Amino acid sequence: MRIITWNINSVRARLGIVEKLLTEYAPDVLCLQETKVQDHMFPTGFFEDLGYPHLAIHGQKSHHGVATASKLPFDDSFKIDWCGKGDARHIAVKLPTGQVVHNFYVPAGGDEPNPDVNEKFAHKLDFLAEMKEWSSALEDDCILVGDLNIAPYEEDVWDHKKLLKVVSHTPIETDTMLELIKTHDWVDVMREFEPLPAKLYSWWSYRARDWDAADKGRRLDHIWLSPSLKSAPTKVEVLRSARGWEKPSDHAPVLMDIDL
DNA sequence: ATGACCGGTCCTACCGGA
């Protein structure tokens, strides 16, 4: 079973590179974030034509939005409405093999890392608090993927000291993420396959003149497994080359092969 | 400093991204 997660930064604007990914890497399941499209305008025919007729989509106009596309039918799919905001930040599917794949788009959090003056940062912290409560009571055999918008370790950013006050790597965020991991003993499989202290990123800003040479990245995208699945993955890789494809997303896909 | 770019929309300016 091959699963790929990718913040696509508008699915409709990226059909070219989505086709390239599906053709070259042939995932069984593709989890997208920031689809930026309402469900009735989602390019379902495009996915069907490429062999992915089974779609679980949760979108809204302009912002956010997640979608999970599969070659094989799901047993079930459902959404959770985090923080009661009615925004599109989660979709879950139950695989025929029994595992549940949760596809997340955690709030970015705005610029100022102070919940008293920045509502977006307060929302991000509230979202993480709800995730901790949910995760504490979660059943086994879960796969959690997506853009979690936090780079938890020093080696998950290009310069730890420079980013300590930058949203995505502040101590309140990184500490909360490590607490969240503990609530389910989640296995951070990207770090199983690329252990610390190696640098590992999945996002590079559009603003850098030469993202590849500058390499000022952050690991914002994640794949976590329930402890029962710890020994199941056979390969985990950031598809860095996709950041250099034509008309790219600012995030690279993250691929996992797993025996289920 | 990420450091001047993206996509979407109430469309030619502004929001959100992070």
PDB file of C-alpha atoms (C1' of nucleotides) in Angstrom:
ATOM      1  CA  MET A   1       0.000   0.000   0.000  1.00  0.00           C
ATOM      2  CA  ARG A   2       1.409   3.372  -1.039  1.00  0.00           C
ATOM      3  CA  ILE A   3       0.054   6.534   0.575  1.00  0.00           C
ATOM      4  CA  ILE A   4       1.122  10.049  -0.398  1.00  0.00           C
ATOM      5  CA  THR A   5       0.214  13.270   1.412  1.00  0.00           C
ATOM      6  CA  TRP A   6       0.579  16.633  -0.315  1.00  0.00           C
ATOM      7  CA  ASN A   7      -0.422  20.212   0.394  1.00  0.00           C
ATOM      8  CA  ILE A   8      -1.272  21.098  -3.191  1.00  0.00           C
ATOM      9  CA  ASN A   9      -2.062  24.848  -2.793  1.00  0.00           C
ATOM     10  CA  SER A  10      -5.167  24.711  -5.031  1.00  0.00           C
ATOM     11  CA  VAL A  11      -5.959  21.416  -6.705  1.00  0.00           C
ATOM     12  CA  ARG A  12      -7.464  23.093  -9.777  1.00  0.00           C
ATOM     13  CA  ALA A  13      -4.295  25.105 -10.383  1.00  0.00           C
ATOM     14  CA  ARG A  14      -2.113  21.962 -10.077  1.00  0.00           C
ATOM     15  CA  LEU A  15      -3.757  19.362 -12.294  1.00  0.00           C
ATOM     16  CA  GLY A  16      -0.545  19.080 -14.315  1.00  0.00           C
ATOM     17  CA  ILE A  17       1.660  18.117 -11.396  1.00  0.00           C
ATOM     18  CA  VAL A  18      -1.033  15.994  -9.738  1.00  0.00           C
ATOM     19  CA  GLU A  19      -1.158  13.929 -12.935  1.00  0.00           C
ATOM     20  CA  LYS A  20       2.644  13.733 -12.928  1.00  0.00           C
ATOM     21  CA  LEU A  21       2.658  12.494  -9.319  1.00  0.00           C
ATOM     22  CA  LEU A  22      -0.065   9.902  -9.902  1.00  0.00           C
ATOM     23  CA  THR A  23       1.592   8.664 -13.090  1.00  0.00           C
ATOM     24  CA  GLU A  24       5.159   8.527 -11.786  1.00  0.00           C
ATOM     25  CA  TYR A  25       4.535   7.341  -8.223  1.00  0.00           C
ATOM     26  CA  ALA A  26       1.184   5.517  -8.509  1.00  0.00           C
ATOM     27  CA  PRO A  27       0.037   5.853  -4.901  1.00  0.00           C
ATOM     28  CA  ASP A  28      -2.936   3.749  -3.847  1.00  0.00           C
ATOM     29  CA  VAL A  29      -4.177   6.656  -1.733  1.00  0.00           C
ATOM     30  CA  LEU A  30      -3.471  10.371  -2.227  1.00  0.00           C
ATOM     31  CA  CYS A  31      -4.277  12.806   0.585  1.00  0.00           C
ATOM     32  CA  LEU A  32      -4.419  16.458  -0.472  1.00  0.00           C
ATOM     33  CA  GLN A  33      -4.610  19.625   1.612  1.00  0.00           C
ATOM     34  CA  GLU A  34      -5.420  23.228   0.635  1.00  0.00           C
ATOM     35  CA  THR A  35      -7.573  22.094  -2.266  1.00  0.00           C
ATOM     36  CA  LYS A  36      -9.257  25.549  -2.208  1.00  0.00           C
ATOM     37  CA  VAL A  37     -12.425  24.386  -3.936  1.00  0.00           C
ATOM     38  CA  GLN A  38     -16.031  23.722  -3.041  1.00  0.00           C
ATOM     39  CA  ASP A  39     -17.115  20.090  -3.316  1.00  0.00           C
ATOM     40  CA  HIS A  40     -19.413  20.659  -6.296  1.00  0.00           C
ATOM     41  CA  MET A  41     -16.512  22.182  -8.264  1.00  0.00           C
ATOM     42  CA  PHE A  42     -13.932  19.510  -7.365  1.00  0.00           C
ATOM     43  CA  PRO A  43     -12.290  17.940 -10.469  1.00  0.00           C
ATOM     44  CA  THR A  44     -13.709  14.459  -9.831  1.00  0.00           C
ATOM     45  CA  GLY A  45     -13.585  13.467 -13.525  1.00  0.00           C
ATOM     46  CA  PHE A  46      -9.867  14.189 -13.646  1.00  0.00           C
ATOM     47  CA  PHE A  47      -9.210  11.753 -10.801  1.00  0.00           C
ATOM     48  CA  GLU A  48     -11.566   9.142 -12.232  1.00  0.00           C
ATOM     49  CA  ASP A  49      -9.776   9.283 -15.580  1.00  0.00           C
ATOM     50  CA  LEU A  50      -6.437   8.658 -13.847  1.00  0.00           C
ATOM     51  CA  GLY A  51      -7.740   5.606 -11.989  1.00  0.00           C
ATOM     52  CA  TYR A  52      -8.821   7.224  -8.720  1.00  0.00           C
ATOM     53  CA  PRO A  53     -12.632   7.017  -8.770  1.00  0.00           C
ATOM     54  CA  HIS A  54     -13.000   6.792  -4.992  1.00  0.00           C
ATOM     55  CA  LEU A  55     -12.969  10.271  -3.489  1.00  0.00           C
ATOM     56  CA  ALA A  56     -13.642  11.639  -0.036  1.00  0.00           C
ATOM     57  CA  ILE A  57     -13.693  15.423  -0.265  1.00  0.00           C
ATOM     58  CA  HIS A  58     -14.247  18.161   2.272  1.00  0.00           C
ATOM     59  CA  GLY A  59     -13.858  21.562   0.690  1.00  0.00           C
ATOM     60  CA  GLN A  60     -14.930  25.170   0.979  1.00  0.00           C
ATOM     61  CA  LYS A  61     -14.591  28.281  -1.151  1.00  0.00           C
ATOM     62  CA  SER A  62     -11.153  29.886  -1.532  1.00  0.00           C
ATOM     63  CA  HIS A  63      -9.334  28.502   1.478  1.00  0.00           C
ATOM     64  CA  HIS A  64      -8.354  25.271   3.208  1.00  0.00           C
ATOM     65  CA  GLY A  65     -10.037  22.067   1.997  1.00  0.00           C
ATOM     66  CA  VAL A  66      -8.888  18.440   2.062  1.00  0.00           C
ATOM     67  CA  ALA A  67      -9.457  15.480  -0.227  1.00  0.00           C
ATOM     68  CA  THR A  68      -8.501  11.819  -0.210  1.00  0.00           C
ATOM     69  CA  ALA A  69      -8.427   9.957  -3.539  1.00  0.00           C
ATOM     70  CA  SER A  70      -8.070   6.193  -3.842  1.00  0.00           C
ATOM     71  CA  LYS A  71      -7.756   3.442  -6.409  1.00  0.00           C
ATOM     72  CA  LEU A  72      -9.745   1.104  -4.147  1.00  0.00           C
ATOM     73  CA  PRO A  73     -13.101   1.795  -2.529  1.00  0.00           C
ATOM     74  CA  PHE A  74     -13.213   2.963   1.075  1.00  0.00           C
ATOM     75  CA  ASP A  75     -15.279   1.130   3.657  1.00  0.00           C
ATOM     76  CA  ASP A  76     -16.375   4.442   5.182  1.00  0.00           C
ATOM     77  CA  SER A  77     -15.528   8.144   5.304  1.00  0.00           C
ATOM     78  CA  PHE A  78     -16.284  10.915   7.783  1.00  0.00           C
ATOM     79  CA  LYS A  79     -15.360  14.474   8.726  1.00  0.00           C
ATOM     80  CA  ILE A  80     -14.697  16.094  12.071  1.00  0.00           C
ATOM     81  CA  ASP A  81     -15.626  19.763  12.558  1.00  0.00           C
ATOM     82  CA  TRP A  82     -12.723  21.070  14.644  1.00  0.00           C
ATOM     83  CA  CYS A  83     -13.344  24.051  16.933  1.00  0.00           C
ATOM     84  CA  GLY A  84     -16.953  24.186  15.711  1.00  0.00           C
ATOM     85  CA  LYS A  85     -15.968  26.568  12.926  1.00  0.00           C
ATOM     86  CA  GLY A  86     -17.450  24.606  10.044  1.00  0.00           C
ATOM     87  CA  ASP A  87     -14.225  24.914   8.039  1.00  0.00           C
ATOM     88  CA  ALA A  88     -12.737  22.132   5.916  1.00  0.00           C
ATOM     89  CA  ARG A  89      -9.674  20.817   7.700  1.00  0.00           C
ATOM     90  CA  HIS A  90     -10.209  17.061   8.070  1.00  0.00           C
ATOM     91  CA  ILE A  91     -11.437  14.017   6.194  1.00  0.00           C
ATOM     92  CA  ALA A  92     -11.059  10.407   7.273  1.00  0.00           C
ATOM     93  CA  VAL A  93     -11.418   7.201   5.278  1.00  0.00           C
ATOM     94  CA  LYS A  94     -11.481   3.586   6.404  1.00  0.00           C
ATOM     95  CA  LEU A  95      -9.355   1.375   4.163  1.00  0.00           C
ATOM     96  CA  PRO A  96     -10.571  -2.078   3.072  1.00  0.00           C
ATOM     97  CA  THR A  97      -7.749  -3.467   5.262  1.00  0.00           C
ATOM     98  CA  GLY A  98      -9.332  -1.819   8.310  1.00  0.00           C
ATOM     99  CA  GLN A  99      -7.031   1.089   9.076  1.00  0.00           C
ATOM    100  CA  VAL A 100      -8.398   4.642   9.238  1.00  0.00           C
ATOM    101  CA  VAL A 101      -6.500   7.369   7.367  1.00  0.00           C
ATOM    102  CA  HIS A 102      -7.021  10.829   8.874  1.00  0.00           C
ATOM    103  CA  ASN A 103      -6.134  13.672   6.506  1.00  0.00           C
ATOM    104  CA  PHE A 104      -5.514  16.989   8.340  1.00  0.00           C
ATOM    105  CA  TYR A 105      -4.941  20.625   7.515  1.00  0.00           C
ATOM    106  CA  VAL A 106      -4.043  22.323  10.794  1.00  0.00           C
ATOM    107  CA  PRO A 107      -4.472  26.139  10.910  1.00  0.00           C
ATOM    108  CA  ALA A 108      -1.353  28.040   9.875  1.00  0.00           C
ATOM    109  CA  GLY A 109      -1.699  30.504  12.735  1.00  0.00           C
ATOM    110  CA  GLY A 110      -0.999  33.900  11.185  1.00  0.00           C
ATOM    111  CA  ASP A 111       2.071  36.025  11.844  1.00  0.00           C
ATOM    112  CA  GLU A 112       2.139  36.929  15.524  1.00  0.00           C
ATOM    113  CA  PRO A 113       2.676  33.998  17.925  1.00  0.00           C
ATOM    114  CA  ASN A 114       0.509  35.505  20.641  1.00  0.00           C
ATOM    115  CA  PRO A 115      -3.029  34.152  21.124  1.00  0.00           C
ATOM    116  CA  ASP A 116      -4.094  37.318  22.988  1.00  0.00           C
ATOM    117  CA  VAL A 117      -3.601  39.560  19.972  1.00  0.00           C
ATOM    118  CA  ASN A 118      -3.798  37.072  17.080  1.00  0.00           C
ATOM    119  CA  GLU A 119      -7.045  35.138  16.644  1.00  0.00           C
ATOM    120  CA  LYS A 120      -5.470  32.835  14.084  1.00  0.00           C
ATOM    121  CA  PHE A 121      -2.782  31.741  16.517  1.00  0.00           C
ATOM    122  CA  ALA A 122      -5.419  31.244  19.215  1.00  0.00           C
ATOM    123  CA  HIS A 123      -7.368  29.083  16.746  1.00  0.00           C
ATOM    124  CA  LYS A 124      -4.255  27.020  16.020  1.00  0.00           C
ATOM    125  CA  LEU A 125      -3.699  26.379  19.742  1.00  0.00           C
ATOM    126  CA  ASP A 126      -7.389  25.547  20.247  1.00  0.00           C
ATOM    127  CA  PHE A 127      -7.251  23.160  17.303  1.00  0.00           C
ATOM    128  CA  LEU A 128      -4.221  21.378  18.766  1.00  0.00           C
ATOM    129  CA  ALA A 129      -5.929  21.144  22.162  1.00  0.00           C
ATOM    130  CA  GLU A 130      -8.931  19.461  20.520  1.00  0.00           C
ATOM    131  CA  MET A 131      -6.605  17.126  18.637  1.00  0.00           C
ATOM    132  CA  LYS A 132      -4.966  16.100  21.933  1.00  0.00           C
ATOM    133  CA  GLU A 133      -8.335  15.291  23.495  1.00  0.00           C
ATOM    134  CA  TRP A 134      -9.428  13.350  20.396  1.00  0.00           C
ATOM    135  CA  SER A 135      -6.105  11.511  20.077  1.00  0.00           C
ATOM    136  CA  SER A 136      -6.140  10.450  23.743  1.00  0.00           C
ATOM    137  CA  ALA A 137      -9.302   8.398  23.130  1.00  0.00           C
ATOM    138  CA  LEU A 138      -8.448   7.211  19.616  1.00  0.00           C
ATOM    139  CA  GLU A 139      -8.695   3.573  18.564  1.00  0.00           C
ATOM    140  CA  ASP A 140      -5.621   1.707  17.302  1.00  0.00           C
ATOM    141  CA  ASP A 141      -4.677   1.146  13.642  1.00  0.00           C
ATOM    142  CA  CYS A 142      -4.804   4.797  12.606  1.00  0.00           C
ATOM    143  CA  ILE A 143      -2.717   6.654  10.049  1.00  0.00           C
ATOM    144  CA  LEU A 144      -2.581  10.435  10.491  1.00  0.00           C
ATOM    145  CA  VAL A 145      -1.234  12.508   7.607  1.00  0.00           C
ATOM    146  CA  GLY A 146      -1.281  16.068   6.457  1.00  0.00           C
ATOM    147  CA  ASP A 147      -0.050  19.616   6.744  1.00  0.00           C
ATOM    148  CA  LEU A 148       0.205  20.060  10.505  1.00  0.00           C
ATOM    149  CA  ASN A 149       1.920  23.447  10.107  1.00  0.00           C
ATOM    150  CA  ILE A 150       4.447  22.778  12.876  1.00  0.00           C
ATOM    151  CA  ALA A 151       8.102  21.807  12.517  1.00  0.00           C
ATOM    152  CA  PRO A 152       8.678  20.155  15.896  1.00  0.00           C
ATOM    153  CA  TYR A 153      12.443  19.515  16.096  1.00  0.00           C
ATOM    154  CA  GLU A 154      15.468  21.787  15.703  1.00  0.00           C
ATOM    155  CA  GLU A 155      16.464  19.768  12.638  1.00  0.00           C
ATOM    156  CA  ASP A 156      13.003  20.282  11.102  1.00  0.00           C
ATOM    157  CA  VAL A 157      13.915  23.890  10.224  1.00  0.00           C
ATOM    158  CA  TRP A 158      16.845  25.439   8.428  1.00  0.00           C
ATOM    159  CA  ASP A 159      17.794  27.627  11.412  1.00  0.00           C
ATOM    160  CA  HIS A 160      16.358  26.791  14.815  1.00  0.00           C
ATOM    161  CA  LYS A 161      17.441  29.983  16.588  1.00  0.00           C
ATOM    162  CA  LYS A 162      16.186  32.269  13.827  1.00  0.00           C
ATOM    163  CA  LEU A 163      12.783  30.580  13.816  1.00  0.00           C
ATOM    164  CA  LEU A 164      12.059  30.389  17.538  1.00  0.00           C
ATOM    165  CA  LYS A 165       9.722  33.388  17.271  1.00  0.00           C
ATOM    166  CA  VAL A 166       8.342  32.449  13.865  1.00  0.00           C
ATOM    167  CA  VAL A 167       4.928  30.760  13.786  1.00  0.00           C
ATOM    168  CA  SER A 168       5.377  27.022  13.016  1.00  0.00           C
ATOM    169  CA  HIS A 169       8.453  26.620  15.245  1.00  0.00           C
ATOM    170  CA  THR A 170       7.695  28.545  18.474  1.00  0.00           C
ATOM    171  CA  PRO A 171       8.148  26.618  21.754  1.00  0.00           C
ATOM    172  CA  ILE A 172       4.402  26.635  22.539  1.00  0.00           C
ATOM    173  CA  GLU A 173       3.718  24.976  19.180  1.00  0.00           C
ATOM    174  CA  THR A 174       6.580  22.475  19.241  1.00  0.00           C
ATOM    175  CA  ASP A 175       5.921  21.541  22.886  1.00  0.00           C
ATOM    176  CA  THR A 176       2.214  21.064  22.147  1.00  0.00           C
ATOM    177  CA  MET A 177       2.988  18.867  19.152  1.00  0.00           C
ATOM    178  CA  LEU A 178       5.236  16.628  21.255  1.00  0.00           C
ATOM    179  CA  GLU A 179       2.461  16.393  23.862  1.00  0.00           C
ATOM    180  CA  LEU A 180       0.015  15.484  21.096  1.00  0.00           C
ATOM    181  CA  ILE A 181       2.355  12.736  19.896  1.00  0.00           C
ATOM    182  CA  LYS A 182       2.489  11.314  23.440  1.00  0.00           C
ATOM    183  CA  THR A 183      -1.319  11.098  23.753  1.00  0.00           C
ATOM    184  CA  HIS A 184      -1.389   8.147  21.313  1.00  0.00           C
ATOM    185  CA  ASP A 185       2.324   7.240  21.229  1.00  0.00           C
ATOM    186  CA  TRP A 186       2.190   8.251  17.583  1.00  0.00           C
ATOM    187  CA  VAL A 187       5.091   7.012  15.466  1.00  0.00           C
ATOM    188  CA  ASP A 188       6.650   9.883  13.502  1.00  0.00           C
ATOM    189  CA  VAL A 189       7.613   7.679  10.555  1.00  0.00           C
ATOM    190  CA  MET A 190       9.440  10.386   8.621  1.00  0.00           C
ATOM    191  CA  ARG A 191      11.918  10.462  11.507  1.00  0.00           C
ATOM    192  CA  GLU A 192      12.053   6.662  11.689  1.00  0.00           C
ATOM    193  CA  PHE A 193      13.412   6.653   8.141  1.00  0.00           C
ATOM    194  CA  GLU A 194      15.462   9.871   8.413  1.00  0.00           C
ATOM    195  CA  PRO A 195      16.487   9.954  12.080  1.00  0.00           C
ATOM    196  CA  LEU A 196      17.621  13.024  13.961  1.00  0.00           C
ATOM    197  CA  PRO A 197      19.914  14.921  13.730  1.00  0.00           C
ATOM    198  CA  ALA A 198      19.578  14.858   9.924  1.00  0.00           C
ATOM    199  CA  LYS A 199      17.830  17.910   8.530  1.00  0.00           C
ATOM    200  CA  LEU A 200      14.467  17.120   6.929  1.00  0.00           C
ATOM    201  CA  TYR A 201      12.032  19.551   5.312  1.00  0.00           C
ATOM    202  CA  SER A 202       8.802  19.351   3.304  1.00  0.00           C
ATOM    203  CA  TRP A 203       8.098  23.042   2.632  1.00  0.00           C
ATOM    204  CA  TRP A 204      10.096  25.819   1.000  1.00  0.00           C
ATOM    205  CA  SER A 205       8.758  29.364   0.603  1.00  0.00           C
ATOM    206  CA  TYR A 206       7.857  30.696  -2.818  1.00  0.00           C
ATOM    207  CA  ARG A 207       9.669  33.888  -1.878  1.00  0.00           C
ATOM    208  CA  ALA A 208      13.196  32.524  -1.906  1.00  0.00           C
ATOM    209  CA  ARG A 209      14.979  33.309  -5.169  1.00  0.00           C
ATOM    210  CA  ASP A 210      16.436  29.803  -5.354  1.00  0.00           C
ATOM    211  CA  TRP A 211      14.596  27.527  -2.941  1.00  0.00           C
ATOM    212  CA  ASP A 212      16.800  24.537  -3.699  1.00  0.00           C
ATOM    213  CA  ALA A 213      20.158  26.261  -3.232  1.00  0.00           C
ATOM    214  CA  ALA A 214      19.043  28.364  -0.259  1.00  0.00           C
ATOM    215  CA  ASP A 215      17.294  25.321   1.258  1.00  0.00           C
ATOM    216  CA  LYS A 216      15.535  27.372   3.932  1.00  0.00           C
ATOM    217  CA  GLY A 217      12.926  24.714   4.521  1.00  0.00           C
ATOM    218  CA  ARG A 218      10.695  23.466   7.289  1.00  0.00           C
ATOM    219  CA  ARG A 219       9.104  20.056   7.993  1.00  0.00           C
ATOM    220  CA  LEU A 220       5.445  21.031   8.177  1.00  0.00           C
ATOM    221  CA  ASP A 221       3.965  17.897   6.625  1.00  0.00           C
ATOM    222  CA  HIS A 222       3.776  14.693   8.609  1.00  0.00           C
ATOM    223  CA  ILE A 223       2.861  11.020   8.604  1.00  0.00           C
ATOM    224  CA  TRP A 224       2.108   9.471  11.984  1.00  0.00           C
ATOM    225  CA  LEU A 225       1.127   5.879  12.760  1.00  0.00           C
ATOM    226  CA  SER A 226      -0.579   4.157  15.651  1.00  0.00           C
ATOM    227  CA  PRO A 227       1.932   2.088  17.670  1.00  0.00           C
ATOM    228  CA  SER A 228       0.386  -1.137  16.284  1.00  0.00           C
ATOM    229  CA  LEU A 229       1.604  -0.116  12.802  1.00  0.00           C
ATOM    230  CA  LYS A 230       5.121   0.869  13.858  1.00  0.00           C
ATOM    231  CA  SER A 231       6.902  -1.916  11.967  1.00  0.00           C
ATOM    232  CA  ALA A 232       4.592  -1.864   8.917  1.00  0.00           C
ATOM    233  CA  PRO A 233       6.163   0.858   6.729  1.00  0.00           C
ATOM    234  CA  THR A 234       8.899  -0.168   4.279  1.00  0.00           C
ATOM    235  CA  LYS A 235       9.703   3.217   2.781  1.00  0.00           C
ATOM    236  CA  VAL A 236       9.115   6.866   3.716  1.00  0.00           C
ATOM    237  CA  GLU A 237      10.406   9.710   1.608  1.00  0.00           C
ATOM    238  CA  VAL A 238       9.931  13.431   0.979  1.00  0.00           C
ATOM    239  CA  LEU A 239       9.577  13.818  -2.796  1.00  0.00           C
ATOM    240  CA  ARG A 240      11.712  16.923  -2.861  1.00  0.00           C
ATOM    241  CA  SER A 241      12.034  16.947  -6.651  1.00  0.00           C
ATOM    242  CA  ALA A 242       8.313  17.766  -6.931  1.00  0.00           C
ATOM    243  CA  ARG A 243       9.029  21.181  -5.379  1.00  0.00           C
ATOM    244  CA  GLY A 244      10.961  21.908  -8.584  1.00  0.00           C
ATOM    245  CA  TRP A 245       8.279  20.765 -11.020  1.00  0.00           C
ATOM    246  CA  GLU A 246       6.559  23.268 -13.274  1.00  0.00           C
ATOM    247  CA  LYS A 247       4.092  25.530 -11.432  1.00  0.00           C
ATOM    248  CA  PRO A 248       4.811  23.816  -8.103  1.00  0.00           C
ATOM    249  CA  SER A 249       3.141  23.813  -4.750  1.00  0.00           C
ATOM    250  CA  ASP A 250       5.348  25.249  -2.014  1.00  0.00           C
ATOM    251  CA  HIS A 251       5.042  21.873  -0.249  1.00  0.00           C
ATOM    252  CA  ALA A 252       6.636  18.622  -1.397  1.00  0.00           C
ATOM    253  CA  PRO A 253       4.666  15.360  -1.268  1.00  0.00           C
ATOM    254  CA  VAL A 254       5.545  12.829   1.414  1.00  0.00           C
ATOM    255  CA  LEU A 255       5.375   9.167   0.374  1.00  0.00           C
ATOM    256  CA  MET A 256       4.967   6.065   2.530  1.00  0.00           C
ATOM    257  CA  ASP A 257       4.935   2.411   1.476  1.00  0.00           C
ATOM    258  CA  ILE A 258       3.333   0.274   4.161  1.00  0.00           C
ATOM    259  CA  ASP A 259       2.451  -3.424   4.520  1.00  0.00           C
ATOM    260  CA  LEU A 260      -1.161  -3.606   5.658  1.00  0.00           C
TER     261      LEU A 260
ATOM    262  C1'  DA B   1      13.355  37.426   7.586  1.00  0.00           C
ATOM    263  C1'  DT B   2      10.473  33.258   4.189  1.00  0.00           C
ATOM    264  C1'  DG B   3      11.944  38.412   2.319  1.00  0.00           C
ATOM    265  C1'  DA B   4       9.115  40.282  -1.990  1.00  0.00           C
ATOM    266  C1'  DC B   5       5.666  34.946  -4.339  1.00  0.00           C
ATOM    267  C1'  DC B   6       1.377  32.301  -4.928  1.00  0.00           C
ATOM    268  C1'  DG B   7      -4.065  31.277  -5.803  1.00  0.00           C
ATOM    269  C1'  DG B   8      -8.771  32.687  -5.236  1.00  0.00           C
ATOM    270  C1'  DT B   9     -12.197  35.993  -5.241  1.00  0.00           C
ATOM    271  C1'  DC B  10     -17.127  39.757  -3.550  1.00  0.00           C
ATOM    272  C1'  DC B  11     -11.767  40.071  -9.546  1.00  0.00           C
ATOM    273  C1'  DT B  12      -7.485  44.797 -11.440  1.00  0.00           C
ATOM    274  C1'  DA B  13      -6.798  44.829  -4.404  1.00  0.00           C
ATOM    275  C1'  DC B  14      -6.722  42.206  -0.790  1.00  0.00           C
ATOM    276  C1'  DC B  15      -6.677  38.032   2.085  1.00  0.00           C
ATOM    277  C1'  DG B  16      -4.395  33.872   3.600  1.00  0.00           C
ATOM    278  C1'  DG B  17      -0.506  31.323   3.264  1.00  0.00           C
ATOM    279  C1'  DA B  18       3.650  30.213   7.247  1.00  0.00           C
TER     280       DA B  18
END
